[in-house]
C-alpha positions in Angstrom: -12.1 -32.5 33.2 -14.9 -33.9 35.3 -13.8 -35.0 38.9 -14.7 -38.4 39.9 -17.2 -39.4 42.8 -15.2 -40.5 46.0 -14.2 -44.0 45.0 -15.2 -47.1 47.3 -13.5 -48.1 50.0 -10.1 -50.1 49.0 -10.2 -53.8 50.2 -8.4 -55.1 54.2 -5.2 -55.7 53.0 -4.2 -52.5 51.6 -5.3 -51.0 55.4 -3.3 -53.0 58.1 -3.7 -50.5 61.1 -6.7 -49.8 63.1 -7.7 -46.1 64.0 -6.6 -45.2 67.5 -9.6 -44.7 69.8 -11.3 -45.4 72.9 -14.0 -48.3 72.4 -17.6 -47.2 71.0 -20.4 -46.9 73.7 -23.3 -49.2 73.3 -25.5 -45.8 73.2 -24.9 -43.4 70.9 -22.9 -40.1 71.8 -24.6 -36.7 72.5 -22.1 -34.5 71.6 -19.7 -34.6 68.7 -16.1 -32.5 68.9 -14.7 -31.7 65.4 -10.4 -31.0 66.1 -8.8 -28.6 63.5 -5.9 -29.8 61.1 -6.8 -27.5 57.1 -7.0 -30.0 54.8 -6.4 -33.4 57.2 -9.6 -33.0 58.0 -11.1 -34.6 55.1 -10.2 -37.6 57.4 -13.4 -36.7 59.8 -15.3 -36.5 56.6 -14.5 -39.9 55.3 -14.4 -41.2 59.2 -18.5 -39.9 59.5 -19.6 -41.0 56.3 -18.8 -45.0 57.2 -19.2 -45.1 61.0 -22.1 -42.3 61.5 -24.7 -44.4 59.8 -23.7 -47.4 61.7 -23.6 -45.7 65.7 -27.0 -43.8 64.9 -25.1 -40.7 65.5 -27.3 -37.4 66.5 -25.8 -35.1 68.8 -27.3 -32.5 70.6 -24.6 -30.4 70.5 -21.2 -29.9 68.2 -18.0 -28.3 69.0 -15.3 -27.5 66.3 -12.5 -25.2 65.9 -10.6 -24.0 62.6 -11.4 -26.3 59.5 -12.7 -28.7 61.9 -15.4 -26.0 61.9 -15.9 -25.8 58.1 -16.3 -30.0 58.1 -19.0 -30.6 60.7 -21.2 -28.0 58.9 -20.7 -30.1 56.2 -21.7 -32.9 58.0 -24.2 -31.2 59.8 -26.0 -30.3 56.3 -25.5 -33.6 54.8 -23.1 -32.5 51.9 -20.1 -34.3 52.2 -19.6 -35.7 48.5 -20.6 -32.0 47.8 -18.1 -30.6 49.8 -15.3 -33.2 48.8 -15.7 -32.3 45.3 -15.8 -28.9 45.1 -12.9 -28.8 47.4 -11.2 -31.2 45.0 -12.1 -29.0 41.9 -11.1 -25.6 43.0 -7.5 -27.4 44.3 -7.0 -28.7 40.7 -7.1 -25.6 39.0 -4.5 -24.2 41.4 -1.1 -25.2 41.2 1.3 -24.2 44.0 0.8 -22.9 47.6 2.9 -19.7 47.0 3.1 -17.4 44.6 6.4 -14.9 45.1 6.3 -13.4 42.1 2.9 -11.8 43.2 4.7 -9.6 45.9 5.8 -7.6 42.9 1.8 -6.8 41.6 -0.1 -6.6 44.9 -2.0 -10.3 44.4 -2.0 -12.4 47.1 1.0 -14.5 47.5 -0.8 -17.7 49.0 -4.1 -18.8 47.7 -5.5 -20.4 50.2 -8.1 -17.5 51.4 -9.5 -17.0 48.2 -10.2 -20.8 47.9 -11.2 -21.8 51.0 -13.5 -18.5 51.1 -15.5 -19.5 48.3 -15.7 -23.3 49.4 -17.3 -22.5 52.3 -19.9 -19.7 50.2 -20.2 -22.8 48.0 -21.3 -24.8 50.8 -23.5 -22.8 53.4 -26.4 -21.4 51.0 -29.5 -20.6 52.1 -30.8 -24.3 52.1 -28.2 -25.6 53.9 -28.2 -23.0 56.4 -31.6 -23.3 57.5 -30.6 -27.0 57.8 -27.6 -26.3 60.0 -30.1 -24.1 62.2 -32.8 -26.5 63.1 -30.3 -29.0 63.6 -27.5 -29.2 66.8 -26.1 -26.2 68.5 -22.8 -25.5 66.6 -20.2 -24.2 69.0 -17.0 -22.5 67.4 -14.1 -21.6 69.1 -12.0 -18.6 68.2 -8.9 -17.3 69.8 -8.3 -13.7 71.1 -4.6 -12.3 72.2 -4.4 -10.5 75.7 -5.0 -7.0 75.8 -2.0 -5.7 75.8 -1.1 -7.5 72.7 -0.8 -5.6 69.6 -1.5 -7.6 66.0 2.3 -7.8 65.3 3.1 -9.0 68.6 -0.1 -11.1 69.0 0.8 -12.7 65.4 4.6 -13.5 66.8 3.7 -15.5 70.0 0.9 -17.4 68.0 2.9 -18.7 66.0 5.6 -19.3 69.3 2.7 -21.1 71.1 1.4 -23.0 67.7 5.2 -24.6 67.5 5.5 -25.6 71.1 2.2 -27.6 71.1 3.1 -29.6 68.0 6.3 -30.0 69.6 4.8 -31.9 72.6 2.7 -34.0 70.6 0.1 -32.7 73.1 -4.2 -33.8 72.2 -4.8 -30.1 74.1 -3.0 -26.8 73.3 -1.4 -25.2 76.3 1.0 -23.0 75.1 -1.6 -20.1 74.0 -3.6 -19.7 77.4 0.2 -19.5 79.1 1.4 -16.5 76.7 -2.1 -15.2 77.3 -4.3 -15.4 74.5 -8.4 -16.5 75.7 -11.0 -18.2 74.3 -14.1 -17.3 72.8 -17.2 -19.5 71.7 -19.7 -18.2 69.0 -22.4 -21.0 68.6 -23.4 -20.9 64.4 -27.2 -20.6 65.3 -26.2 -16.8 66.2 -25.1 -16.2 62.8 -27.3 -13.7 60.7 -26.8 -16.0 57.9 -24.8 -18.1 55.7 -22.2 -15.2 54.9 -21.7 -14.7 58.4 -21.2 -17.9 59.2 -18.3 -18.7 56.5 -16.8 -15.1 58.3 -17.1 -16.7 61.5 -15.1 -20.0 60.4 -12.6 -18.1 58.5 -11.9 -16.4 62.1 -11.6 -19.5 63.7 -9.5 -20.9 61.3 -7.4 -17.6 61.6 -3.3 -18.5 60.7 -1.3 -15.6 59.0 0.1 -15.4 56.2 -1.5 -18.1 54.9 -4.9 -16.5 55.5 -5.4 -12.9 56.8 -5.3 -11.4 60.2 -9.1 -11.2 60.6 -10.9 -8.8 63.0 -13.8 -9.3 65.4 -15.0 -6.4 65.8 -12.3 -4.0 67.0 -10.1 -7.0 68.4 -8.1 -9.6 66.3 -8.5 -12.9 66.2 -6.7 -16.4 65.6 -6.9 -19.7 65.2 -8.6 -21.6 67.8 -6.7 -24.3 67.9 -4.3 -21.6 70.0 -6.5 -22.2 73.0 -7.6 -25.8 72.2 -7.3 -28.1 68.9 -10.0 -30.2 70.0 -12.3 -28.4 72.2 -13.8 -30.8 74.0 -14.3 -29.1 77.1 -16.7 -26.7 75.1 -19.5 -29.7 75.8 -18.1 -30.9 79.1 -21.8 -31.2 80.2 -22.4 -33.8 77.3 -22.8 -38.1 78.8 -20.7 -39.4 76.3 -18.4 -37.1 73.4 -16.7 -38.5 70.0 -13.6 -36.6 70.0 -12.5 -36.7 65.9 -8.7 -35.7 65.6 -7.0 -35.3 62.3 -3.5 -36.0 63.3 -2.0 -39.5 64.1 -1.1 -40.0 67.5 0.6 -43.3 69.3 -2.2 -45.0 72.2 -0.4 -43.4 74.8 -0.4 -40.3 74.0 -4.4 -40.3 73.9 -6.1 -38.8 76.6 -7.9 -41.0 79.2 -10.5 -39.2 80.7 -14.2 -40.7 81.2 -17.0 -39.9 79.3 -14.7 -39.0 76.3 -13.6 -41.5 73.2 -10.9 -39.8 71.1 -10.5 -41.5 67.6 -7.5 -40.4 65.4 -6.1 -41.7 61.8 -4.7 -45.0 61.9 -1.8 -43.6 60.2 -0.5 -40.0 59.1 -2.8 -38.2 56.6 -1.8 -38.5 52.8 -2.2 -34.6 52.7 -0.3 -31.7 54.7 -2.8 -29.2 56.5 -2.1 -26.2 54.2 -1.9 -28.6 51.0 -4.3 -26.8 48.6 -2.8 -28.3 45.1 -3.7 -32.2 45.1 -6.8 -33.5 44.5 -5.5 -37.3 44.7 -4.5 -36.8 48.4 -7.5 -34.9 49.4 -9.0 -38.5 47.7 -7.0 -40.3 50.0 -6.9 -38.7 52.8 -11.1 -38.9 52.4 -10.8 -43.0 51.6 -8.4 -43.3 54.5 -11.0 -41.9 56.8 -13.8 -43.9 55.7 -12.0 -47.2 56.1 -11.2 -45.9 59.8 -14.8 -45.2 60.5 -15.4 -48.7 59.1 -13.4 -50.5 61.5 -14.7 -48.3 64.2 -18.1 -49.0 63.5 -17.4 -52.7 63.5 -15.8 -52.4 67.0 -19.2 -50.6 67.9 -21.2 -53.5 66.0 -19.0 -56.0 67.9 -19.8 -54.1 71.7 -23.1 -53.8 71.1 -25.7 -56.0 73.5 -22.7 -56.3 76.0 -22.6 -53.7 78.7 -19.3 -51.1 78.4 -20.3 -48.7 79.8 -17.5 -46.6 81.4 -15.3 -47.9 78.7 -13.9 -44.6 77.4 -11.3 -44.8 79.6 -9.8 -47.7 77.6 -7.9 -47.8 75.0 -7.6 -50.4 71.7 -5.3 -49.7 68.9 -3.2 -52.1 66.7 
């Protein structure tokens, strides 16, 4: 069965909240941060495709971590509708997110590696990789456990340090630099090709036993978002950066720090983050973003021609 093109965005009334954020900048941002959050972040996707065109967006420089990192070469290549639907058609042929039974023949038990490997093979070709590589530095952030960590311990408080920042609600991980894991950037114009560069995502995106415990050369890695969900201080040089989240947070709980503008979901994502069976929520979740971005271009359109500069420190909301 064919999958249909993203529909159009629904009408005002069935979308009563406005995205969080700090107000727009009358000049358009230099650097772009892409958060993490699986499949929520078909929310940035929708959220770029609306309000992009609009603030003449064309950083100099990206910075993503996890899936975050899979989405902003998809916007970084101009595939999005591409992306969307392939992501949509490899999701409706699969049915759960576990399969026990498969302990007992040696297949994998989740499916999530095997699709999300060959969306992103799908995706970075050779076209759109020499796209991505005349286009703005890529930074990727991947986490690496202390030392003295082994991969079973390493693995444990992860998933220890993973718990405690969703716990705190908190914009910023904390929890993995305090049990000791580090950071490590790769920028995606040091690839040796497309292949390389879906590797290199995959590590960043790195969350057993839903995907694998990848290696980096002889050291583990995993998931980014250990260090920082929304690396943002990976383009700390930048004059003004669009933080997009994937996860709803209240106004208050929104960083204030100048030179930044964090934009969020109006409202919780339709889909979970490790929801690979539903093609109507990725849909949604999609439709939900692009109805976001439009609002937040319209609040751009709105501060345009009026001086607000120093306004990221603000907040609006509804």
């Amino acid at each position: 069965m064919p999958i249909p093109p993203p529909s159009s965005v629904p009408s005002r009334p069935e979308h009563t909240n406005a995205p969080v954020a700090a107000p727009a900048l009358a000049v358009p941002f230099d650097a772009v941060v892409f958060a993490g959050g699986g499949c929520r972040c078909f929310w940035q996707l929708g959220f770029w495709q609306e309000a992009a065109p609009v603030l003449g967006l064309r950083p100099r420089v990206v910075a993503a971590v996890s899936a975050g990192a899979a989405f902003a070469s998809a916007v970084l290549t101009d595939h999005i509708d591409q992306v969307v639907a392939d992501f949509k058609r490899r999701t409706a042929r699969n049915q759960r997110n576990a399969y026990p039974r498969n302990v007992l023949t040696g297949a994998p038990v989740f499916p999530h590696e095997g699709i999300y490997r060959g969306a992103l093979l799908e995706s970075l070709n050779e076209d759109t990789w020499q796209k991505l590589r005349s286009g703005p530095d890529l930074q990727i952030l991947l986490a690496r456990p202390a030392s003295w960590m082994g991969p079973r311990v390493g693995f444990m408080l992860g998933g220890i340090a993973f718990a405690l920042d969703r716990r705190e609600l908190r914009v910023h991980a904390r929890w993995g630099e305090r049990f000791g894991f580090c950071g490590e950037v790769v920028s995606a114009h040091g690839c040796d090709g497309p292949k390389e560069l879906a590797e290199l995502i995959l590590q960043s995106s790195c969350t057993p036993p839903l995907l694998p415990l990848y290696r980096r050369g002889p050291r583990i890695v995993l998931d980014g978002g250990l260090i920082d969900n929304a690396p943002a201080s990976l383009v700390a040089g930048a004059r003004s950066t669009l933080v997009l989240l994937t996860r709803h947070y209240p106004e208050p709980e929104l960083p204030r720090m100048p030179g930044r503008t964090y934009v969020c979901p109006s409202r919780s994502t339709p889909i979970e983050k490790w929801d690979y069976t539903s093609p109507e929520l990725i849909q949604r979740t999609f439709d939900l973003g692009r109805r976001d971005g439009e609002q937040f271009a319209a609040l751009h359109r709105r501060s345009s021609g009026r001086d607000v500069a120093g306004a990221a420190d603000r907040r609006w909301a509804s």
